[in-house]
Amino acid sequence: MHVARERQLPQPAQLPRPSRLSRRTLLGGAAATAGAAALAGTAASPAAAATREADVVVIGAGLAGLTAARDLVAAGKSVIVLEARDRVGGRVVNLPLANGGVTEGGGEFIGPTQDRIKALADSLGVGTFATYNTGKNLLYKDGKKTAYATDGLLGSVPPIDAAGLANAAIVQATLDDLAKQIPVDAPWTAAKADEWDRQTFETWLRANAVIPSAKFLFDVACTSIFSAEPRELSFLFVLFYIAAAGNETNVGTLERLTETANGAQELRFVGGSQLVPIKLAATLGDRVVLNAPVRTVAKSGGKYVVTADGTTVTAKKVVVAVPPPIAARITYDPLLPASRDQLTQRLPMASVGKAIAIYDTPFWRADGLNGQVVSDTGVISSTFDNSPPDASYGALMGFIEADEARKYDGASEAEVKAAVLKDYTTYFGAKAASPTSFVLQRWNNEAYTRGGPVSIAAPGVLTQYGPSLRTPVGGIHWAGTETSVHWMGFMDGAVRSGERVAKEVLAVL
């Protein structure tokens, strides 16, 4: 079990616009810049589009909102997409590097059964390449560093003690078996939903992962998958997330969530993952309005008036394609039903950042290492080799997650960099201490996201409020990866939600 996951998902939206955007939110790389230029040449500025009218207004130009807009336009409907940021992609963003390259600051990986994001990328001419996975993984535990092969008898399971391995195998099999009992479209209707939703994942693990080394594996798996601690999560939510890691013909498994080869981290996008939303937005032209944080959604005379900074759109239907806690910051008139508002109060964003150190070469490969680490200490507990396919430079990417992310939210970039490089040096040696450049993306501090990669549910949320997740409120419809029944929290889930909501809206237009 290799503990990591894709950083996936759609546009986070509507708060006061920051006075300036940091360099980390800008588009990176030559290919990305070209795509952005194509979009910038066609997207309407707020000043040029003071008042507009359309069949549908979409709030959020992440993968979910852009996909919904694409399908609605294909069906002959007029659409306006309002985006708070000065870029498209939401939780999917390319970061420019000093050497002219690009790396991903958000959603990055795709894998088997993530069919919809792959189909979308293929349709836009965005290619994929295999995540670097040649050589040995590293386990850093109890102050000891151990390299281990991922193609042996244990696969990619870290080499903990025999008792821990046996316990971990039982726990993983149990999780997969229980997940099979979850209806992915309504997890709150599972036969034991009430029992599972009354406890945290931490409570369940303490009763089942009884060997400390096994508990360690699942603790790291939890923070790697959810960017949250086991104590923060409903056990029902965890089982649903596992069940959702598949498609209509393949049941979800924990292994698919955590693996690189044959798992959710198998492939990356050539030119960076943000090329997908950039190219998709370019097909929509001036229907996409940037720098337009939505403030109010008001019903008036049978239509909806959506007011954003500099832009007002009147439409028959509204698609809100942002995470639930961000959607809650919009003012609705009339008020949303209490059940919907109470749901959004209880689905906070998890806590995550990504730190990428750039080197002249991926030097760890010469040592027979694939750049992937599982650790029980430090600010970085899981890493990946984020180098480009031609290995023209080296890139080590580490996730800063859950408690560690929150610990460093108020730290300076220099302080975060020092802590990260200390960990990289512990894992990969002295060469890791001196990168040629360093980039950092802290989603907790992003104005239109405030966390990531996904909203999480504590005990009691799904069984009490889950039915409000996708239920339309009049002509207001909900999208975003959080609403997907497959691959919630991932780019694929975002695309699926956009496709679903477009069909939903077309059925009532």
Coordinates of C-alpha atoms in Angstrom, one line a residue:
M1 CA 0.0 0.0 0.0
H2 CA 1.7 3.2 -1.2
V3 CA 0.3 6.1 0.7
A4 CA -0.4 9.1 -1.6
R5 CA -3.0 10.5 -3.8
E6 CA -4.1 12.8 -6.5
R7 CA -4.7 16.4 -5.7
Q8 CA -7.5 16.9 -7.4
L9 CA -10.1 19.2 -8.1
P10 CA -12.4 22.0 -9.4
Q11 CA -12.8 25.8 -8.9
P12 CA -12.9 27.3 -5.5
A13 CA -14.7 30.6 -5.8
Q14 CA -16.4 33.5 -4.2
L15 CA -14.7 35.8 -1.6
P16 CA -13.3 39.3 -1.7
R17 CA -10.6 39.4 -4.4
P18 CA -7.1 39.7 -3.0
S19 CA -5.3 43.0 -3.9
R20 CA -2.7 41.0 -5.8
L21 CA -2.1 37.4 -6.7
S22 CA 1.1 35.7 -5.8
R23 CA 3.3 34.3 -8.5
R24 CA 2.2 30.8 -7.4
T25 CA -1.3 31.4 -8.8
L26 CA 0.0 32.4 -12.2
L27 CA 0.1 30.1 -15.2
G28 CA 3.4 28.4 -15.7
G29 CA 5.3 26.9 -18.6
A30 CA 5.4 27.8 -22.3
A31 CA 2.5 25.5 -23.2
A32 CA 0.4 26.8 -20.4
T33 CA 1.2 30.4 -21.3
A34 CA 0.1 29.7 -24.9
G35 CA -3.2 28.3 -23.7
A36 CA -3.7 31.2 -21.3
A37 CA -3.0 33.6 -24.1
A38 CA -5.7 32.0 -26.3
L39 CA -8.2 32.3 -23.4
A40 CA -7.2 35.8 -22.5
G41 CA -7.8 36.8 -26.1
T42 CA -11.4 35.7 -26.0
A43 CA -12.6 36.0 -22.4
A44 CA -14.7 39.0 -21.6
S45 CA -13.4 41.4 -19.0
P46 CA -15.9 42.5 -16.3
A47 CA -15.8 46.1 -17.7
A48 CA -16.8 44.9 -21.1
A49 CA -19.7 42.7 -19.9
A50 CA -21.5 44.8 -17.3
T51 CA -24.9 43.1 -17.9
R52 CA -25.4 39.8 -19.8
E53 CA -28.2 37.3 -20.2
A54 CA -28.0 33.6 -20.8
D55 CA -30.0 30.4 -20.4
V56 CA -27.5 29.2 -17.7
V57 CA -25.0 31.0 -15.5
V58 CA -22.2 28.8 -14.1
I59 CA -20.3 29.9 -11.0
G60 CA -16.7 28.6 -11.0
A61 CA -14.4 27.9 -14.0
G62 CA -12.8 24.8 -12.6
L63 CA -13.1 21.4 -14.3
A64 CA -16.7 21.0 -13.0
G65 CA -18.0 24.4 -14.2
L66 CA -16.2 24.3 -17.5
T67 CA -17.4 20.8 -18.3
A68 CA -21.0 21.7 -17.5
A69 CA -20.7 24.8 -19.7
R70 CA -19.2 22.7 -22.5
D71 CA -22.1 20.2 -22.5
L72 CA -24.7 23.0 -22.2
V73 CA -23.3 24.9 -25.1
A74 CA -23.1 21.7 -27.1
A75 CA -26.9 21.3 -26.5
G76 CA -27.5 24.7 -27.9
K77 CA -27.9 26.7 -24.7
S78 CA -26.4 30.1 -24.0
V79 CA -24.0 30.0 -21.0
I80 CA -21.9 32.5 -19.0
V81 CA -19.2 31.2 -16.7
L82 CA -18.2 33.6 -13.8
E83 CA -14.8 32.9 -12.3
A84 CA -13.5 34.7 -9.2
R85 CA -9.8 34.3 -10.0
D86 CA -7.8 35.7 -12.9
R87 CA -7.3 32.2 -14.2
V88 CA -9.3 29.1 -14.8
G89 CA -8.7 25.7 -13.2
G90 CA -9.6 26.3 -9.5
R91 CA -7.8 23.6 -7.5
V92 CA -5.8 22.7 -10.7
V93 CA -2.9 25.1 -11.3
N94 CA 0.4 25.1 -13.0
L95 CA 3.3 26.8 -11.2
P96 CA 6.0 28.5 -13.3
L97 CA 9.6 27.5 -12.5
A98 CA 12.7 29.8 -12.7
N99 CA 14.2 27.4 -15.3
G100 CA 11.2 27.9 -17.7
G101 CA 9.6 24.6 -16.7
V102 CA 6.3 24.0 -15.0
T103 CA 5.1 21.9 -12.1
E104 CA 1.7 21.3 -10.6
G105 CA 0.5 23.1 -7.5
G106 CA -2.8 21.3 -7.2
G107 CA -4.6 18.4 -8.9
E108 CA -1.9 16.4 -10.7
F109 CA -2.4 12.6 -11.1
I110 CA -4.9 10.3 -12.8
G111 CA -5.2 6.6 -12.9
P112 CA -7.4 3.6 -13.8
T113 CA -11.2 4.0 -13.8
Q114 CA -10.8 7.8 -14.0
D115 CA -12.3 7.7 -17.4
R116 CA -13.9 11.1 -17.7
I117 CA -10.9 13.3 -17.0
K118 CA -8.9 11.1 -19.4
A119 CA -11.5 11.4 -22.2
L120 CA -11.7 15.2 -21.7
A121 CA -7.9 15.5 -21.9
D122 CA -7.7 13.3 -25.0
S123 CA -10.4 15.4 -26.7
L124 CA -8.3 18.5 -26.0
G125 CA -5.0 17.0 -27.2
V126 CA -3.4 17.0 -23.7
G127 CA -1.2 13.9 -23.4
T128 CA -0.2 11.9 -20.4
F129 CA 3.0 10.2 -19.2
A130 CA 3.8 7.7 -16.4
T131 CA 4.6 9.1 -13.0
Y132 CA 8.2 8.1 -12.3
N133 CA 8.1 4.9 -10.4
T134 CA 11.3 3.1 -11.3
G135 CA 13.5 2.1 -8.4
K136 CA 12.9 1.7 -4.7
N137 CA 10.6 3.6 -2.3
L138 CA 11.8 4.9 1.0
L139 CA 10.4 4.2 4.5
Y140 CA 11.5 6.6 7.2
K141 CA 10.3 5.4 10.6
D142 CA 11.6 5.6 14.1
G143 CA 14.6 7.5 12.8
K144 CA 15.6 4.7 10.4
K145 CA 15.6 4.9 6.6
T146 CA 14.8 1.7 4.7
A147 CA 14.7 1.4 0.9
Y148 CA 12.3 -1.2 -0.4
A149 CA 11.3 -2.6 -3.8
T150 CA 7.7 -2.2 -4.9
D151 CA 7.5 -5.2 -7.1
G152 CA 8.2 -7.9 -4.6
L153 CA 6.0 -10.2 -2.6
L154 CA 4.6 -7.3 -0.6
G155 CA 4.1 -5.0 -3.5
S156 CA 4.4 -1.4 -2.4
V157 CA 3.5 -2.1 1.2
P158 CA 6.3 -0.6 3.4
P159 CA 8.4 -3.2 5.2
I160 CA 7.1 -2.9 8.8
D161 CA 7.2 -5.8 11.2
A162 CA 5.4 -9.1 10.4
A163 CA 2.7 -8.6 13.0
G164 CA 2.0 -5.1 11.7
L165 CA 1.8 -6.4 8.1
A166 CA -0.6 -9.1 9.0
N167 CA -2.8 -6.7 10.9
A168 CA -2.6 -4.1 8.1
A169 CA -3.7 -6.8 5.5
I170 CA -6.8 -7.6 7.6
V171 CA -7.7 -4.0 8.1
Q172 CA -7.3 -3.2 4.4
A173 CA -9.5 -6.2 3.4
T174 CA -12.1 -5.2 6.0
L175 CA -12.2 -1.6 4.7
D176 CA -12.7 -2.8 1.1
D177 CA -15.4 -5.3 2.1
L178 CA -17.3 -2.7 4.1
A179 CA -17.0 -0.2 1.3
K180 CA -18.8 -2.6 -1.0
Q181 CA -21.9 -2.1 1.1
I182 CA -22.0 1.6 0.4
P183 CA -24.4 2.9 -2.3
V184 CA -22.1 5.5 -3.9
D185 CA -25.1 7.7 -4.9
A186 CA -26.5 7.7 -1.4
P187 CA -24.0 6.5 1.3
W188 CA -26.4 7.6 4.0
T189 CA -28.8 4.8 3.0
A190 CA -26.3 2.0 3.7
A191 CA -27.7 -0.6 6.1
K192 CA -25.1 0.3 8.8
A193 CA -24.9 4.0 7.9
D194 CA -26.0 5.2 11.3
E195 CA -23.5 3.0 13.1
W196 CA -20.6 4.0 10.9
D197 CA -21.5 7.7 10.9
R198 CA -21.5 7.8 14.7
Q199 CA -17.8 7.1 14.9
T200 CA -14.6 8.7 13.6
F201 CA -12.1 6.8 11.5
E202 CA -9.7 7.2 14.4
T203 CA -12.1 5.3 16.7
W204 CA -12.5 2.5 14.2
L205 CA -8.7 2.2 13.6
R206 CA -7.9 2.0 17.3
A207 CA -10.3 -0.9 17.5
N208 CA -9.0 -2.7 14.4
A209 CA -5.4 -1.6 13.6
V210 CA -4.2 -2.9 17.0
I211 CA -0.5 -3.2 16.1
P212 CA 1.2 0.2 16.3
S213 CA 3.1 -0.2 13.0
A214 CA -0.2 -1.1 11.2
K215 CA -1.9 2.0 12.8
F216 CA 1.0 4.1 11.5
L217 CA 0.4 2.9 7.9
F218 CA -3.3 3.8 8.0
D219 CA -2.6 7.1 9.7
V220 CA -0.2 8.1 6.9
A221 CA -2.7 6.7 4.3
C222 CA -5.4 8.9 5.8
T223 CA -3.5 12.1 5.7
S224 CA -2.2 11.3 2.2
I225 CA -5.7 10.6 0.8
F226 CA -7.8 13.2 2.7
S227 CA -5.2 15.7 4.0
A228 CA -7.0 15.2 7.3
E229 CA -6.4 13.3 10.5
P230 CA -8.4 10.2 11.2
R231 CA -10.0 11.9 14.1
E232 CA -11.6 14.5 11.8
L233 CA -13.4 12.0 9.5
S234 CA -16.6 10.1 9.8
F235 CA -16.0 6.4 9.3
L236 CA -19.0 6.4 6.9
F237 CA -17.3 9.1 4.9
V238 CA -14.1 7.1 4.7
L239 CA -16.0 4.0 3.4
F240 CA -17.8 6.1 0.8
Y241 CA -14.6 7.6 -0.4
I242 CA -13.1 4.1 -0.9
A243 CA -16.3 2.9 -2.6
A244 CA -16.1 6.0 -4.9
A245 CA -12.6 5.1 -6.1
G246 CA -13.9 3.2 -9.1
N247 CA -16.5 3.6 -11.9
E248 CA -19.8 2.1 -13.0
T249 CA -18.2 -1.3 -13.6
N250 CA -15.3 -1.4 -11.1
V251 CA -15.8 -1.3 -7.4
G252 CA -13.6 1.1 -5.5
T253 CA -10.7 -0.1 -3.4
L254 CA -8.3 1.4 -0.9
E255 CA -5.4 0.1 -3.0
R256 CA -6.6 2.0 -6.1
L257 CA -6.6 5.2 -4.0
T258 CA -3.1 4.7 -2.6
E259 CA -1.1 3.1 -5.5
T260 CA 1.1 4.7 -8.1
A261 CA 1.2 1.9 -10.7
N262 CA -2.4 0.8 -11.4
G263 CA -3.6 3.4 -9.0
A264 CA -4.7 7.0 -8.7
Q265 CA -1.2 8.3 -9.1
E266 CA -0.3 6.4 -12.2
L267 CA -0.2 9.2 -14.8
R268 CA 0.6 12.9 -15.1
F269 CA -0.3 15.4 -17.9
V270 CA 2.3 16.6 -20.4
G271 CA 2.7 20.4 -19.9
G272 CA 0.9 20.3 -16.5
S273 CA -2.6 19.4 -15.5
Q274 CA -3.9 23.0 -15.8
L275 CA -3.6 22.7 -19.6
V276 CA -6.8 20.7 -19.5
P277 CA -9.0 23.5 -18.1
I278 CA -7.1 26.2 -20.0
K279 CA -7.8 24.5 -23.3
L280 CA -11.4 23.7 -22.3
A281 CA -12.0 27.3 -21.4
A282 CA -10.5 28.5 -24.7
T283 CA -13.2 26.5 -26.5
L284 CA -15.8 28.6 -24.7
G285 CA -14.4 31.9 -25.7
D286 CA -16.0 35.0 -24.3
R287 CA -18.5 33.0 -22.3
V288 CA -15.9 32.8 -19.6
V289 CA -15.6 35.9 -17.4
L290 CA -12.5 36.2 -15.2
N291 CA -12.0 38.4 -12.1
A292 CA -15.7 38.1 -11.3
P293 CA -16.3 36.8 -7.7
V294 CA -20.0 36.1 -7.3
R295 CA -21.6 38.0 -4.4
T296 CA -25.3 37.3 -4.7
V297 CA -27.8 34.9 -6.4
A298 CA -31.3 36.3 -6.3
K299 CA -34.5 35.1 -7.8
S300 CA -36.5 37.8 -9.7
G301 CA -39.5 37.3 -11.9
G302 CA -39.0 33.7 -12.5
K303 CA -35.3 34.1 -13.4
Y304 CA -32.1 34.4 -11.4
V305 CA -30.0 37.5 -11.2
V306 CA -26.3 36.7 -10.4
T307 CA -24.2 39.6 -9.3
A308 CA -20.4 39.4 -9.5
D309 CA -17.8 42.1 -9.3
G310 CA -18.3 44.2 -12.4
T311 CA -20.7 41.8 -14.0
T312 CA -24.4 40.9 -13.6
V313 CA -26.0 38.0 -15.4
T314 CA -29.7 37.1 -15.7
A315 CA -30.3 33.5 -16.4
K316 CA -33.0 30.8 -16.2
K317 CA -30.8 28.4 -14.3
V318 CA -27.8 28.6 -12.1
V319 CA -25.0 26.0 -11.7
V320 CA -22.8 26.5 -8.6
A321 CA -19.6 24.6 -9.3
V322 CA -17.5 25.4 -6.3
P323 CA -16.9 23.5 -3.0
P324 CA -19.8 23.5 -0.5
P325 CA -18.1 25.8 2.0
I326 CA -17.2 28.3 -0.7
A327 CA -20.7 28.2 -2.2
A328 CA -22.0 29.0 1.3
R329 CA -20.2 32.4 1.1
I330 CA -22.5 33.6 -1.6
T331 CA -25.7 35.4 -0.5
Y332 CA -28.9 33.7 -1.8
D333 CA -32.3 35.4 -2.0
P334 CA -34.5 33.7 -1.1
L335 CA -32.6 31.9 1.6
L336 CA -31.5 28.4 0.8
P337 CA -33.3 25.6 2.8
A338 CA -31.9 25.2 6.2
S339 CA -30.8 21.6 5.4
R340 CA -28.6 22.8 2.5
D341 CA -27.1 25.7 4.6
Q342 CA -26.5 23.4 7.6
L343 CA -24.7 20.9 5.2
T344 CA -22.3 23.5 4.0
Q345 CA -21.6 24.6 7.5
R346 CA -20.4 21.1 8.3
L347 CA -18.3 20.3 5.2
P348 CA -15.0 22.2 5.8
M349 CA -12.1 22.0 3.4
A350 CA -9.2 19.7 4.5
S351 CA -5.7 21.2 4.9
V352 CA -3.0 20.9 2.3
G353 CA 0.0 22.4 0.6
K354 CA 2.5 21.3 -1.9
A355 CA 6.2 22.0 -1.8
I356 CA 8.4 21.4 -4.9
A357 CA 12.2 21.7 -4.8
I358 CA 13.9 21.9 -8.2
Y359 CA 17.4 20.5 -8.9
D360 CA 19.7 20.3 -11.9
T361 CA 19.0 16.6 -12.2
P362 CA 16.8 14.0 -10.5
F363 CA 19.9 12.8 -8.6
W364 CA 18.0 10.3 -6.4
R365 CA 17.4 8.1 -9.5
A366 CA 21.2 7.4 -9.6
D367 CA 20.8 6.0 -6.1
G368 CA 18.1 3.6 -7.3
L369 CA 15.3 5.6 -5.8
N370 CA 12.0 6.6 -7.3
G371 CA 11.5 9.7 -5.2
Q372 CA 8.6 8.3 -3.2
V373 CA 8.8 8.4 0.6
V374 CA 6.5 7.3 3.5
S375 CA 7.6 8.9 6.8
D376 CA 6.4 9.1 10.4
T377 CA 8.0 12.5 11.1
G378 CA 8.6 15.9 9.7
V379 CA 6.4 18.4 7.8
I380 CA 6.5 16.2 4.7
S381 CA 5.3 12.6 5.2
S382 CA 4.9 11.6 1.5
T383 CA 6.8 12.7 -1.7
F384 CA 6.9 12.1 -5.4
D385 CA 9.4 12.6 -8.3
N386 CA 7.8 15.5 -10.1
S387 CA 10.5 15.8 -12.8
P388 CA 9.4 16.3 -16.4
P389 CA 9.2 13.3 -18.8
D390 CA 12.6 14.1 -20.3
A391 CA 14.3 14.4 -16.9
S392 CA 15.9 17.7 -18.0
Y393 CA 15.8 18.8 -14.4
G394 CA 14.8 17.2 -11.1
A395 CA 11.7 18.0 -9.1
L396 CA 10.9 16.6 -5.6
M397 CA 7.3 17.2 -4.6
G398 CA 6.1 16.8 -1.0
F399 CA 2.6 17.1 0.4
I400 CA 2.1 19.2 3.6
E401 CA -1.1 17.9 5.1
A402 CA -3.6 18.0 7.9
D403 CA -2.0 19.0 11.3
E404 CA 1.3 19.8 9.6
A405 CA -0.3 22.1 7.1
R406 CA -2.2 23.9 9.8
K407 CA 1.0 24.3 11.9
Y408 CA 2.7 26.1 9.0
D409 CA -0.2 28.2 7.8
G410 CA 1.1 31.3 9.5
A411 CA 4.8 30.6 8.8
S412 CA 6.8 32.5 6.3
E413 CA 7.8 30.9 3.0
A414 CA 11.4 30.8 4.2
E415 CA 10.4 28.9 7.3
V416 CA 8.4 26.4 5.4
K417 CA 11.2 26.0 2.9
A418 CA 13.7 25.3 5.6
A419 CA 11.5 22.7 7.2
V420 CA 10.8 21.0 3.9
L421 CA 14.4 20.9 2.8
K422 CA 15.4 19.5 6.2
D423 CA 13.0 16.6 5.5
Y424 CA 14.2 16.2 1.9
T425 CA 17.8 16.0 3.1
T426 CA 16.9 13.4 5.7
Y427 CA 15.3 11.3 3.0
F428 CA 17.6 11.9 0.0
G429 CA 20.9 13.1 1.4
A430 CA 23.0 16.3 1.3
K431 CA 22.3 17.1 -2.4
A432 CA 18.6 17.7 -1.5
A433 CA 19.6 20.7 0.7
S434 CA 20.5 23.0 -2.2
P435 CA 17.8 23.2 -4.8
T436 CA 18.1 25.6 -7.7
S437 CA 14.6 26.9 -6.9
F438 CA 11.7 26.2 -4.7
V439 CA 7.9 26.7 -5.1
L440 CA 5.2 26.5 -2.6
Q441 CA 1.4 26.3 -2.9
R442 CA -0.6 26.6 0.4
W443 CA -4.2 26.0 -0.4
N444 CA -5.4 26.9 3.2
N445 CA -4.2 30.5 2.5
E446 CA -5.8 30.8 -1.0
A447 CA -8.7 33.3 -0.9
Y448 CA -11.0 31.3 -3.2
T449 CA -10.3 27.9 -1.8
R450 CA -9.2 28.0 1.9
G451 CA -8.0 24.4 1.9
G452 CA -8.1 21.2 -0.1
P453 CA -8.1 18.9 -1.8
V454 CA -11.7 18.3 -0.9
S455 CA -14.4 19.0 1.7
I456 CA -14.6 16.4 4.5
A457 CA -17.4 15.1 6.6
A458 CA -17.2 14.5 10.4
P459 CA -19.6 12.0 12.2
G460 CA -23.3 12.7 11.7
V461 CA -23.0 14.9 8.6
L462 CA -23.8 12.4 5.8
T463 CA -26.7 10.7 7.6
Q464 CA -28.3 14.0 8.6
Y465 CA -27.5 16.3 5.7
G466 CA -26.2 14.2 2.9
P467 CA -29.4 14.2 0.8
S468 CA -28.9 18.0 0.3
L469 CA -25.6 17.6 -1.4
R470 CA -26.9 17.4 -5.0
T471 CA -30.6 18.2 -4.6
P472 CA -31.4 21.4 -6.7
V473 CA -32.9 24.4 -4.9
G474 CA -35.4 25.7 -7.4
G475 CA -33.3 26.6 -10.4
I476 CA -30.0 26.4 -8.6
H477 CA -28.0 23.2 -9.3
W478 CA -24.9 22.0 -7.5
A479 CA -21.7 20.6 -9.1
G480 CA -18.1 20.2 -8.1
T481 CA -16.1 17.1 -7.2
E482 CA -17.7 17.0 -3.8
T483 CA -21.0 16.1 -5.5
S484 CA -19.6 13.2 -7.6
V485 CA -20.6 9.6 -6.9
H486 CA -17.3 8.3 -8.4
W487 CA -13.8 9.8 -7.6
M488 CA -15.1 12.5 -5.2
G489 CA -12.1 14.7 -4.4
F490 CA -10.4 14.1 -7.7
M491 CA -10.2 15.8 -11.1
D492 CA -12.3 12.9 -12.5
G493 CA -15.0 13.5 -10.0
A494 CA -15.1 17.2 -11.0
V495 CA -15.6 16.3 -14.7
R496 CA -18.2 13.7 -13.8
S497 CA -20.1 16.3 -11.7
G498 CA -20.1 18.7 -14.6
E499 CA -21.5 16.1 -17.0
R500 CA -24.2 15.1 -14.5
V501 CA -25.3 18.7 -13.7
A502 CA -25.5 19.6 -17.4
K503 CA -27.9 16.7 -18.0
E504 CA -29.9 17.7 -14.9
V505 CA -30.3 21.3 -16.1
L506 CA -31.1 20.3 -19.7
A507 CA -33.9 18.1 -18.4
V508 CA -35.6 21.1 -16.9
L509 CA -34.8 23.9 -19.3

